[in-house]
Amino acid sequence: MRDTYGRNINYLRVSVTDRCNLRCVYCMPEEGIKSLKHEDILRFEDTLKIVRAATALGINKIRYTGGEPLVMKDIDKLIYETSKLPGINDIAITTNGILLSDMAGDLKKAGLKRVNISLDTLNSEKYKSITRVGNLDKVMESIDKCLSLGLKPVKINTVLMRGINDVEFENFLNLTRELPVEIRFIELMPIGEGIKIYEKNNLSFMEMLGLHPELTKIGTEKSSTAELYKLTGAKGKIGFISPVSCKFCGDCNKIRLTSTGTIKPCLHSKEEINLRKYLNNEKMLTNAIKSAIESKPLEHHLREESASRSVKGMSQIGG
Ligand code: SAM
Ligand code: SF4
C-alpha cells in the first residue's frame, strides 16, 4: 500500500530473535544485551500470522533477520510456511554467516531466495576483534556454499569504519574480481553500540570513491538504494549504501517487525505499534499494520542529531 507520502510499502523486515552468537563492536556490548524472556518473543506461528496479515496490504517481500536469525530453532519451518503464503514472491535473510554453510541447502529447499551475509574484514584476527568471538573461515565457507547452491544474488554487507577496516577497501574490491558477489559498503550508523564509536570511526564514501577512479558507476539499485559500481572485468559488483550522509527516506519501502511483536515504521524513530493484542483477529491485525504504515514519518534526522532516536539497537530491531 501507499503511505501518506506516496511511497509504496511492500517490504517487511522481521527480526525473529534478539539473540546472537557474535558481539560486533558497533552492534552489541561484549556482555550481550539482557535477553528477552522466552514468552516475550513472538512464537513462530504468531510471526506467520503477522506476515500473512501484512500480505493483504501488498507486502510481498520478506527478510528474516535479528539478532542472528539462524539461531532461531524453527527458521527453516518459518521460511517454508512463508513461501506458501499467497502474494509473497521474495524471501531473504540477513545473517552473520557463521551457521549458514550447514543450513543453506535446507533453507533453499524451504523457499529461501537470497542471502545477505555480513562481513567486515577478510583478516581472521581482525574478524575476531570486530565480532569478539567469530571465526572467519565459517563465513567464507558459507559464501562459497551459497554461490554453489545458486542462492542469487549473494550480497555481502560490510560496515566500513575509519581506522578499523578502511585499509581493506581494496581487498574487498578485489574479491569481486574472483567471486560473483555484491559487496555492499554500509555507512556506520549512530545507533546501538554504534553511537559510542560513530564520531571516531565513521567514514564518507565520497572519500573512498575519490581514491578509486577505477570504479565505474553502473546504476542505482532502487530496492536497497545502493549506488552500484564495478571494476572492469570483475565477476561481482560494489554497492554503497549511505543511510546517514545521503538519506534515502524518499525511496524507503519498508517497515520492521521486532521479535517482541511491535512494528517500527521507521528504523530511527522511537515509535512502535504493538501487534500482540490483535494476534487472534486477522482483520484487526491487518488494520493495525495499515495504521503503522500510515504513521511512517517522511524522514529520519540522523544528520542533524548525533544519535538515532530509536531506543533500541540494530540487534533488537532487525537490521
Ligand atoms: N546478525 C545478522 C547479521 O549480522 O547479518 C543480522 C542482524 S544485524 C543487526 C544486520 C545488519 O546490521 C548487519 O549487516 C550489521 O552489520 C548491521 N549493523 C548493526 N549495527 C550497525 C550500525 N551501528 N551501523 C551500521 N550497520 C549496523
Ligand atoms: Fe550479531 Fe549481527 Fe549484531 Fe553482529 S551485527 S552482533 S552478528 S546481530
mmCIF file with all atom_site columns, C-alpha atoms in Angstrom, residues 98-271:
data_model
loop_
_atom_site.group_PDB
_atom_site.id
_atom_site.type_symbol
_atom_site.label_atom_id
_atom_site.label_alt_id
_atom_site.label_comp_id
_atom_site.label_asym_id
_atom_site.label_entity_id
_atom_site.label_seq_id
_atom_site.pdbx_PDB_ins_code
_atom_site.Cartn_x
_atom_site.Cartn_y
_atom_site.Cartn_z
_atom_site.occupancy
_atom_site.B_iso_or_equiv
_atom_site.pdbx_formal_charge
_atom_site.auth_seq_id
_atom_site.auth_comp_id
_atom_site.auth_asym_id
_atom_site.auth_atom_id
_atom_site.pdbx_PDB_model_num
ATOM 1   C CA . ILE A 1 98  ? 28.574 -18.409 10.994  1.00 0.00 ? 98  ILE A CA 1
ATOM 2   C CA . LEU A 1 99  ? 25.941 -21.175 10.891  1.00 0.00 ? 99  LEU A CA 1
ATOM 3   C CA . LEU A 1 100 ? 24.921 -20.774 7.265   1.00 0.00 ? 100 LEU A CA 1
ATOM 4   C CA . SER A 1 101 ? 27.079 -23.270 5.388   1.00 0.00 ? 101 SER A CA 1
ATOM 5   C CA . ASP A 1 102 ? 25.445 -26.194 7.202   1.00 0.00 ? 102 ASP A CA 1
ATOM 6   C CA . MET A 1 103 ? 21.940 -24.804 6.849   1.00 0.00 ? 103 MET A CA 1
ATOM 7   C CA . ALA A 1 104 ? 21.925 -23.177 3.404   1.00 0.00 ? 104 ALA A CA 1
ATOM 8   C CA . GLY A 1 105 ? 20.807 -26.273 1.464   1.00 0.00 ? 105 GLY A CA 1
ATOM 9   C CA . ASP A 1 106 ? 17.778 -26.865 3.709   1.00 0.00 ? 106 ASP A CA 1
ATOM 10  C CA . LEU A 1 107 ? 16.865 -23.198 3.765   1.00 0.00 ? 107 LEU A CA 1
ATOM 11  C CA . LYS A 1 108 ? 16.937 -23.056 -0.017  1.00 0.00 ? 108 LYS A CA 1
ATOM 12  C CA . LYS A 1 109 ? 14.697 -26.118 -0.195  1.00 0.00 ? 109 LYS A CA 1
ATOM 13  C CA . ALA A 1 110 ? 12.359 -24.397 2.284   1.00 0.00 ? 110 ALA A CA 1
ATOM 14  C CA . GLY A 1 111 ? 11.954 -21.427 -0.071  1.00 0.00 ? 111 GLY A CA 1
ATOM 15  C CA . LEU A 1 112 ? 14.805 -19.027 0.700   1.00 0.00 ? 112 LEU A CA 1
ATOM 16  C CA . LYS A 1 113 ? 15.685 -16.996 -2.394  1.00 0.00 ? 113 LYS A CA 1
ATOM 17  C CA . ARG A 1 114 ? 18.555 -14.755 -1.361  1.00 0.00 ? 114 ARG A CA 1
ATOM 18  C CA . VAL A 1 115 ? 21.064 -14.071 1.396   1.00 0.00 ? 115 VAL A CA 1
ATOM 19  C CA . ASN A 1 116 ? 22.929 -11.074 2.697   1.00 0.00 ? 116 ASN A CA 1
ATOM 20  C CA . ILE A 1 117 ? 25.976 -12.111 4.682   1.00 0.00 ? 117 ILE A CA 1
ATOM 21  C CA . SER A 1 118 ? 27.594 -9.581  6.995   1.00 0.00 ? 118 SER A CA 1
ATOM 22  C CA . LEU A 1 119 ? 31.368 -9.486  6.794   1.00 0.00 ? 119 LEU A CA 1
ATOM 23  C CA . ASP A 1 120 ? 33.534 -6.507  7.751   1.00 0.00 ? 120 ASP A CA 1
ATOM 24  C CA . THR A 1 121 ? 37.023 -7.899  7.258   1.00 0.00 ? 121 THR A CA 1
ATOM 25  C CA . LEU A 1 122 ? 38.907 -10.550 5.304   1.00 0.00 ? 122 LEU A CA 1
ATOM 26  C CA . ASN A 1 123 ? 41.512 -10.918 8.040   1.00 0.00 ? 123 ASN A CA 1
ATOM 27  C CA . SER A 1 124 ? 40.945 -13.688 10.618  1.00 0.00 ? 124 SER A CA 1
ATOM 28  C CA . GLU A 1 125 ? 42.448 -11.812 13.564  1.00 0.00 ? 125 GLU A CA 1
ATOM 29  C CA . LYS A 1 126 ? 40.536 -8.653  12.773  1.00 0.00 ? 126 LYS A CA 1
ATOM 30  C CA . TYR A 1 127 ? 37.353 -10.666 12.335  1.00 0.00 ? 127 TYR A CA 1
ATOM 31  C CA . LYS A 1 128 ? 37.832 -11.945 15.848  1.00 0.00 ? 128 LYS A CA 1
ATOM 32  C CA . SER A 1 129 ? 38.384 -8.458  17.169  1.00 0.00 ? 129 SER A CA 1
ATOM 33  C CA . ILE A 1 130 ? 35.376 -6.880  15.398  1.00 0.00 ? 130 ILE A CA 1
ATOM 34  C CA . THR A 1 131 ? 32.951 -9.705  16.228  1.00 0.00 ? 131 THR A CA 1
ATOM 35  C CA . ARG A 1 132 ? 34.749 -10.547 19.508  1.00 0.00 ? 132 ARG A CA 1
ATOM 36  C CA . VAL A 1 133 ? 34.123 -14.287 19.051  1.00 0.00 ? 133 VAL A CA 1
ATOM 37  C CA . GLY A 1 134 ? 33.679 -15.183 15.366  1.00 0.00 ? 134 GLY A CA 1
ATOM 38  C CA . ASN A 1 135 ? 35.596 -17.488 13.042  1.00 0.00 ? 135 ASN A CA 1
ATOM 39  C CA . LEU A 1 136 ? 36.156 -16.017 9.584   1.00 0.00 ? 136 LEU A CA 1
ATOM 40  C CA . ASP A 1 137 ? 36.601 -19.439 7.930   1.00 0.00 ? 137 ASP A CA 1
ATOM 41  C CA . LYS A 1 138 ? 32.976 -20.290 8.720   1.00 0.00 ? 138 LYS A CA 1
ATOM 42  C CA . VAL A 1 139 ? 31.745 -17.183 6.934   1.00 0.00 ? 139 VAL A CA 1
ATOM 43  C CA . MET A 1 140 ? 33.921 -17.757 3.862   1.00 0.00 ? 140 MET A CA 1
ATOM 44  C CA . GLU A 1 141 ? 32.645 -21.356 3.727   1.00 0.00 ? 141 GLU A CA 1
ATOM 45  C CA . SER A 1 142 ? 29.080 -20.040 3.804   1.00 0.00 ? 142 SER A CA 1
ATOM 46  C CA . ILE A 1 143 ? 29.709 -17.611 0.950   1.00 0.00 ? 143 ILE A CA 1
ATOM 47  C CA . ASP A 1 144 ? 31.095 -20.455 -1.206  1.00 0.00 ? 144 ASP A CA 1
ATOM 48  C CA . LYS A 1 145 ? 28.205 -22.715 -0.251  1.00 0.00 ? 145 LYS A CA 1
ATOM 49  C CA . CYS A 1 146 ? 25.562 -20.123 -1.168  1.00 0.00 ? 146 CYS A CA 1
ATOM 50  C CA . LEU A 1 147 ? 27.246 -19.465 -4.515  1.00 0.00 ? 147 LEU A CA 1
ATOM 51  C CA . SER A 1 148 ? 27.431 -23.175 -5.294  1.00 0.00 ? 148 SER A CA 1
ATOM 52  C CA . LEU A 1 149 ? 23.751 -23.592 -4.390  1.00 0.00 ? 149 LEU A CA 1
ATOM 53  C CA . GLY A 1 150 ? 22.780 -20.747 -6.703  1.00 0.00 ? 150 GLY A CA 1
ATOM 54  C CA . LEU A 1 151 ? 21.214 -18.598 -3.974  1.00 0.00 ? 151 LEU A CA 1
ATOM 55  C CA . LYS A 1 152 ? 21.370 -15.478 -6.120  1.00 0.00 ? 152 LYS A CA 1
ATOM 56  C CA . PRO A 1 153 ? 22.450 -12.805 -5.623  1.00 0.00 ? 153 PRO A CA 1
ATOM 57  C CA . VAL A 1 154 ? 24.825 -13.325 -2.695  1.00 0.00 ? 154 VAL A CA 1
ATOM 58  C CA . LYS A 1 155 ? 25.301 -9.908  -1.132  1.00 0.00 ? 155 LYS A CA 1
ATOM 59  C CA . ILE A 1 156 ? 27.953 -9.130  1.445   1.00 0.00 ? 156 ILE A CA 1
ATOM 60  C CA . ASN A 1 157 ? 27.214 -6.335  3.926   1.00 0.00 ? 157 ASN A CA 1
ATOM 61  C CA . THR A 1 158 ? 30.350 -4.542  5.028   1.00 0.00 ? 158 THR A CA 1
ATOM 62  C CA . VAL A 1 159 ? 30.214 -1.690  7.535   1.00 0.00 ? 159 VAL A CA 1
ATOM 63  C CA . LEU A 1 160 ? 33.192 0.426   6.554   1.00 0.00 ? 160 LEU A CA 1
ATOM 64  C CA . MET A 1 161 ? 34.889 2.118   9.511   1.00 0.00 ? 161 MET A CA 1
ATOM 65  C CA . ARG A 1 162 ? 37.759 4.561   9.617   1.00 0.00 ? 162 ARG A CA 1
ATOM 66  C CA . GLY A 1 163 ? 40.773 3.119   11.425  1.00 0.00 ? 163 GLY A CA 1
ATOM 67  C CA . ILE A 1 164 ? 39.177 -0.331  11.705  1.00 0.00 ? 164 ILE A CA 1
ATOM 68  C CA . ASN A 1 165 ? 38.681 -1.849  8.249   1.00 0.00 ? 165 ASN A CA 1
ATOM 69  C CA . ASP A 1 166 ? 39.087 1.027   5.762   1.00 0.00 ? 166 ASP A CA 1
ATOM 70  C CA . VAL A 1 167 ? 42.556 -0.288  4.857   1.00 0.00 ? 167 VAL A CA 1
ATOM 71  C CA . GLU A 1 168 ? 40.838 -3.381  3.483   1.00 0.00 ? 168 GLU A CA 1
ATOM 72  C CA . PHE A 1 169 ? 38.698 -1.472  0.988   1.00 0.00 ? 169 PHE A CA 1
ATOM 73  C CA . GLU A 1 170 ? 40.832 -2.646  -1.944  1.00 0.00 ? 170 GLU A CA 1
ATOM 74  C CA . ASN A 1 171 ? 40.845 -6.259  -0.744  1.00 0.00 ? 171 ASN A CA 1
ATOM 75  C CA . PHE A 1 172 ? 37.041 -6.202  -0.831  1.00 0.00 ? 172 PHE A CA 1
ATOM 76  C CA . LEU A 1 173 ? 37.105 -4.680  -4.329  1.00 0.00 ? 173 LEU A CA 1
ATOM 77  C CA . ASN A 1 174 ? 39.435 -7.463  -5.422  1.00 0.00 ? 174 ASN A CA 1
ATOM 78  C CA . LEU A 1 175 ? 37.104 -10.120 -4.031  1.00 0.00 ? 175 LEU A CA 1
ATOM 79  C CA . THR A 1 176 ? 34.606 -9.080  -6.719  1.00 0.00 ? 176 THR A CA 1
ATOM 80  C CA . ARG A 1 177 ? 37.196 -9.955  -9.389  1.00 0.00 ? 177 ARG A CA 1
ATOM 81  C CA . GLU A 1 178 ? 37.042 -13.594 -8.273  1.00 0.00 ? 178 GLU A CA 1
ATOM 82  C CA . LEU A 1 179 ? 33.527 -14.045 -6.934  1.00 0.00 ? 179 LEU A CA 1
ATOM 83  C CA . PRO A 1 180 ? 30.116 -13.101 -8.403  1.00 0.00 ? 180 PRO A CA 1
ATOM 84  C CA . VAL A 1 181 ? 29.034 -11.341 -5.206  1.00 0.00 ? 181 VAL A CA 1
ATOM 85  C CA . GLU A 1 182 ? 27.819 -7.822  -4.490  1.00 0.00 ? 182 GLU A CA 1
ATOM 86  C CA . ILE A 1 183 ? 29.862 -6.186  -1.750  1.00 0.00 ? 183 ILE A CA 1
ATOM 87  C CA . ARG A 1 184 ? 27.664 -3.542  -0.170  1.00 0.00 ? 184 ARG A CA 1
ATOM 88  C CA . PHE A 1 185 ? 29.585 -0.994  1.857   1.00 0.00 ? 185 PHE A CA 1
ATOM 89  C CA . ILE A 1 186 ? 27.249 0.384   4.512   1.00 0.00 ? 186 ILE A CA 1
ATOM 90  C CA . GLU A 1 187 ? 27.898 3.544   6.491   1.00 0.00 ? 187 GLU A CA 1
ATOM 91  C CA . LEU A 1 188 ? 28.309 3.146   10.203  1.00 0.00 ? 188 LEU A CA 1
ATOM 92  C CA . MET A 1 189 ? 25.151 4.452   11.893  1.00 0.00 ? 189 MET A CA 1
ATOM 93  C CA . PRO A 1 190 ? 24.951 6.168   15.299  1.00 0.00 ? 190 PRO A CA 1
ATOM 94  C CA . ILE A 1 191 ? 22.557 3.572   16.682  1.00 0.00 ? 191 ILE A CA 1
ATOM 95  C CA . GLY A 1 192 ? 23.031 0.986   19.434  1.00 0.00 ? 192 GLY A CA 1
ATOM 96  C CA . GLU A 1 193 ? 26.716 0.440   20.198  1.00 0.00 ? 193 GLU A CA 1
ATOM 97  C CA . GLY A 1 194 ? 27.457 2.382   17.006  1.00 0.00 ? 194 GLY A CA 1
ATOM 98  C CA . ILE A 1 195 ? 26.760 5.596   18.954  1.00 0.00 ? 195 ILE A CA 1
ATOM 99  C CA . LYS A 1 196 ? 29.917 5.017   21.023  1.00 0.00 ? 196 LYS A CA 1
ATOM 100 C CA . ILE A 1 197 ? 32.279 4.791   18.036  1.00 0.00 ? 197 ILE A CA 1
ATOM 101 C CA . TYR A 1 198 ? 30.469 6.917   15.453  1.00 0.00 ? 198 TYR A CA 1
ATOM 102 C CA . GLU A 1 199 ? 32.430 10.180  15.813  1.00 0.00 ? 199 GLU A CA 1
ATOM 103 C CA . LYS A 1 200 ? 35.786 8.429   15.703  1.00 0.00 ? 200 LYS A CA 1
ATOM 104 C CA . ASN A 1 201 ? 35.131 5.771   13.079  1.00 0.00 ? 201 ASN A CA 1
ATOM 105 C CA . ASN A 1 202 ? 32.511 6.983   10.606  1.00 0.00 ? 202 ASN A CA 1
ATOM 106 C CA . LEU A 1 203 ? 33.707 7.375   7.048   1.00 0.00 ? 203 LEU A CA 1
ATOM 107 C CA . SER A 1 204 ? 32.281 9.087   3.979   1.00 0.00 ? 204 SER A CA 1
ATOM 108 C CA . PHE A 1 205 ? 32.099 7.011   0.838   1.00 0.00 ? 205 PHE A CA 1
ATOM 109 C CA . MET A 1 206 ? 32.812 10.063  -1.335  1.00 0.00 ? 206 MET A CA 1
ATOM 110 C CA . GLU A 1 207 ? 36.287 9.931   0.157   1.00 0.00 ? 207 GLU A CA 1
ATOM 111 C CA . MET A 1 208 ? 36.779 6.279   -0.874  1.00 0.00 ? 208 MET A CA 1
ATOM 112 C CA . LEU A 1 209 ? 35.305 6.842   -4.339  1.00 0.00 ? 209 LEU A CA 1
ATOM 113 C CA . GLY A 1 210 ? 37.643 9.785   -4.903  1.00 0.00 ? 210 GLY A CA 1
ATOM 114 C CA . LEU A 1 211 ? 40.606 7.488   -4.259  1.00 0.00 ? 211 LEU A CA 1
ATOM 115 C CA . HIS A 1 212 ? 39.365 4.778   -6.645  1.00 0.00 ? 212 HIS A CA 1
ATOM 116 C CA . PRO A 1 213 ? 38.675 6.140   -10.148 1.00 0.00 ? 213 PRO A CA 1
ATOM 117 C CA . GLU A 1 214 ? 38.889 2.549   -11.471 1.00 0.00 ? 214 GLU A CA 1
ATOM 118 C CA . LEU A 1 215 ? 35.341 2.017   -10.135 1.00 0.00 ? 215 LEU A CA 1
ATOM 119 C CA . THR A 1 216 ? 32.767 2.597   -12.867 1.00 0.00 ? 216 THR A CA 1
ATOM 120 C CA . LYS A 1 217 ? 29.240 3.565   -11.892 1.00 0.00 ? 217 LYS A CA 1
ATOM 121 C CA . ILE A 1 218 ? 26.688 1.115   -13.279 1.00 0.00 ? 218 ILE A CA 1
ATOM 122 C CA . GLY A 1 219 ? 23.454 2.368   -11.709 1.00 0.00 ? 219 GLY A CA 1
ATOM 123 C CA . THR A 1 220 ? 21.332 2.532   -8.590  1.00 0.00 ? 220 THR A CA 1
ATOM 124 C CA . GLU A 1 221 ? 19.599 -0.449  -7.049  1.00 0.00 ? 221 GLU A CA 1
ATOM 125 C CA . LYS A 1 222 ? 16.203 1.070   -6.357  1.00 0.00 ? 222 LYS A CA 1
ATOM 126 C CA . SER A 1 223 ? 15.081 -1.564  -3.843  1.00 0.00 ? 223 SER A CA 1
ATOM 127 C CA . SER A 1 224 ? 18.033 -1.040  -1.499  1.00 0.00 ? 224 SER A CA 1
ATOM 128 C CA . THR A 1 225 ? 19.104 2.425   -2.661  1.00 0.00 ? 225 THR A CA 1
ATOM 129 C CA . ALA A 1 226 ? 22.644 1.174   -3.221  1.00 0.00 ? 226 ALA A CA 1
ATOM 130 C CA . GLU A 1 227 ? 24.768 3.121   -5.686  1.00 0.00 ? 227 GLU A CA 1
ATOM 131 C CA . LEU A 1 228 ? 26.329 0.383   -7.818  1.00 0.00 ? 228 LEU A CA 1
ATOM 132 C CA . TYR A 1 229 ? 29.858 0.283   -9.231  1.00 0.00 ? 229 TYR A CA 1
ATOM 133 C CA . LYS A 1 230 ? 32.043 -2.295  -10.941 1.00 0.00 ? 230 LYS A CA 1
ATOM 134 C CA . LEU A 1 231 ? 35.690 -2.970  -11.695 1.00 0.00 ? 231 LEU A CA 1
ATOM 135 C CA . THR A 1 232 ? 36.350 -3.699  -15.367 1.00 0.00 ? 232 THR A CA 1
ATOM 136 C CA . GLY A 1 233 ? 36.214 -7.447  -15.967 1.00 0.00 ? 233 GLY A CA 1
ATOM 137 C CA . ALA A 1 234 ? 35.095 -8.260  -12.409 1.00 0.00 ? 234 ALA A CA 1
ATOM 138 C CA . LYS A 1 235 ? 32.538 -11.012 -11.753 1.00 0.00 ? 235 LYS A CA 1
ATOM 139 C CA . GLY A 1 236 ? 30.869 -9.114  -8.932  1.00 0.00 ? 236 GLY A CA 1
ATOM 140 C CA . LYS A 1 237 ? 29.671 -5.607  -8.121  1.00 0.00 ? 237 LYS A CA 1
ATOM 141 C CA . ILE A 1 238 ? 30.236 -2.992  -5.460  1.00 0.00 ? 238 ILE A CA 1
ATOM 142 C CA . GLY A 1 239 ? 27.384 -1.125  -3.770  1.00 0.00 ? 239 GLY A CA 1
ATOM 143 C CA . PHE A 1 240 ? 27.458 1.904   -1.483  1.00 0.00 ? 240 PHE A CA 1
ATOM 144 C CA . ILE A 1 241 ? 24.630 2.449   0.972   1.00 0.00 ? 241 ILE A CA 1
ATOM 145 C CA . SER A 1 242 ? 24.736 5.762   2.801   1.00 0.00 ? 242 SER A CA 1
ATOM 146 C CA . PRO A 1 243 ? 21.791 5.958   5.183   1.00 0.00 ? 243 PRO A CA 1
ATOM 147 C CA . VAL A 1 244 ? 23.327 8.836   7.155   1.00 0.00 ? 244 VAL A CA 1
ATOM 148 C CA . SER A 1 245 ? 25.085 11.135  4.674   1.00 0.00 ? 245 SER A CA 1
ATOM 149 C CA . CYS A 1 246 ? 22.676 10.662  1.734   1.00 0.00 ? 246 CYS A CA 1
ATOM 150 C CA . LYS A 1 247 ? 19.465 9.684   3.328   1.00 0.00 ? 247 LYS A CA 1
ATOM 151 C CA . PHE A 1 248 ? 17.153 7.738   1.063   1.00 0.00 ? 248 PHE A CA 1
ATOM 152 C CA . CYS A 1 249 ? 13.932 8.071   3.046   1.00 0.00 ? 249 CYS A CA 1
ATOM 153 C CA . GLY A 1 250 ? 12.095 9.210   -0.114  1.00 0.00 ? 250 GLY A CA 1
ATOM 154 C CA . ASP A 1 251 ? 12.580 5.725   -1.577  1.00 0.00 ? 251 ASP A CA 1
ATOM 155 C CA . CYS A 1 252 ? 12.037 3.774   1.651   1.00 0.00 ? 252 CYS A CA 1
ATOM 156 C CA . ASN A 1 253 ? 9.665  0.871   1.015   1.00 0.00 ? 253 ASN A CA 1
ATOM 157 C CA . LYS A 1 254 ? 9.923  -0.988  4.305   1.00 0.00 ? 254 LYS A CA 1
ATOM 158 C CA . ILE A 1 255 ? 8.542  -1.442  7.784   1.00 0.00 ? 255 ILE A CA 1
ATOM 159 C CA . ARG A 1 256 ? 10.045 -3.600  10.511  1.00 0.00 ? 256 ARG A CA 1
ATOM 160 C CA . LEU A 1 257 ? 8.622  -6.169  12.893  1.00 0.00 ? 257 LEU A CA 1
ATOM 161 C CA . THR A 1 258 ? 10.617 -6.647  16.100  1.00 0.00 ? 258 THR A CA 1
ATOM 162 C CA . SER A 1 259 ? 10.904 -10.007 17.817  1.00 0.00 ? 259 SER A CA 1
ATOM 163 C CA . THR A 1 260 ? 8.586  -8.797  20.596  1.00 0.00 ? 260 THR A CA 1
ATOM 164 C CA . GLY A 1 261 ? 5.751  -8.161  18.143  1.00 0.00 ? 261 GLY A CA 1
ATOM 165 C CA . THR A 1 262 ? 5.917  -4.424  17.537  1.00 0.00 ? 262 THR A CA 1
ATOM 166 C CA . ILE A 1 263 ? 6.010  -2.695  14.162  1.00 0.00 ? 263 ILE A CA 1
ATOM 167 C CA . LYS A 1 264 ? 8.604  0.016   13.687  1.00 0.00 ? 264 LYS A CA 1
ATOM 168 C CA . PRO A 1 265 ? 7.522  2.236   10.784  1.00 0.00 ? 265 PRO A CA 1
ATOM 169 C CA . CYS A 1 266 ? 10.997 3.878   10.780  1.00 0.00 ? 266 CYS A CA 1
ATOM 170 C CA . LEU A 1 267 ? 14.314 2.410   11.956  1.00 0.00 ? 267 LEU A CA 1
ATOM 171 C CA . HIS A 1 268 ? 15.413 5.652   13.602  1.00 0.00 ? 268 HIS A CA 1
ATOM 172 C CA . SER A 1 269 ? 12.197 6.613   15.366  1.00 0.00 ? 269 SER A CA 1
ATOM 173 C CA . LYS A 1 270 ? 11.057 5.631   18.852  1.00 0.00 ? 270 LYS A CA 1
ATOM 174 C CA . GLU A 1 271 ? 7.578  4.909   17.603  1.00 0.00 ? 271 GLU A CA 1
#
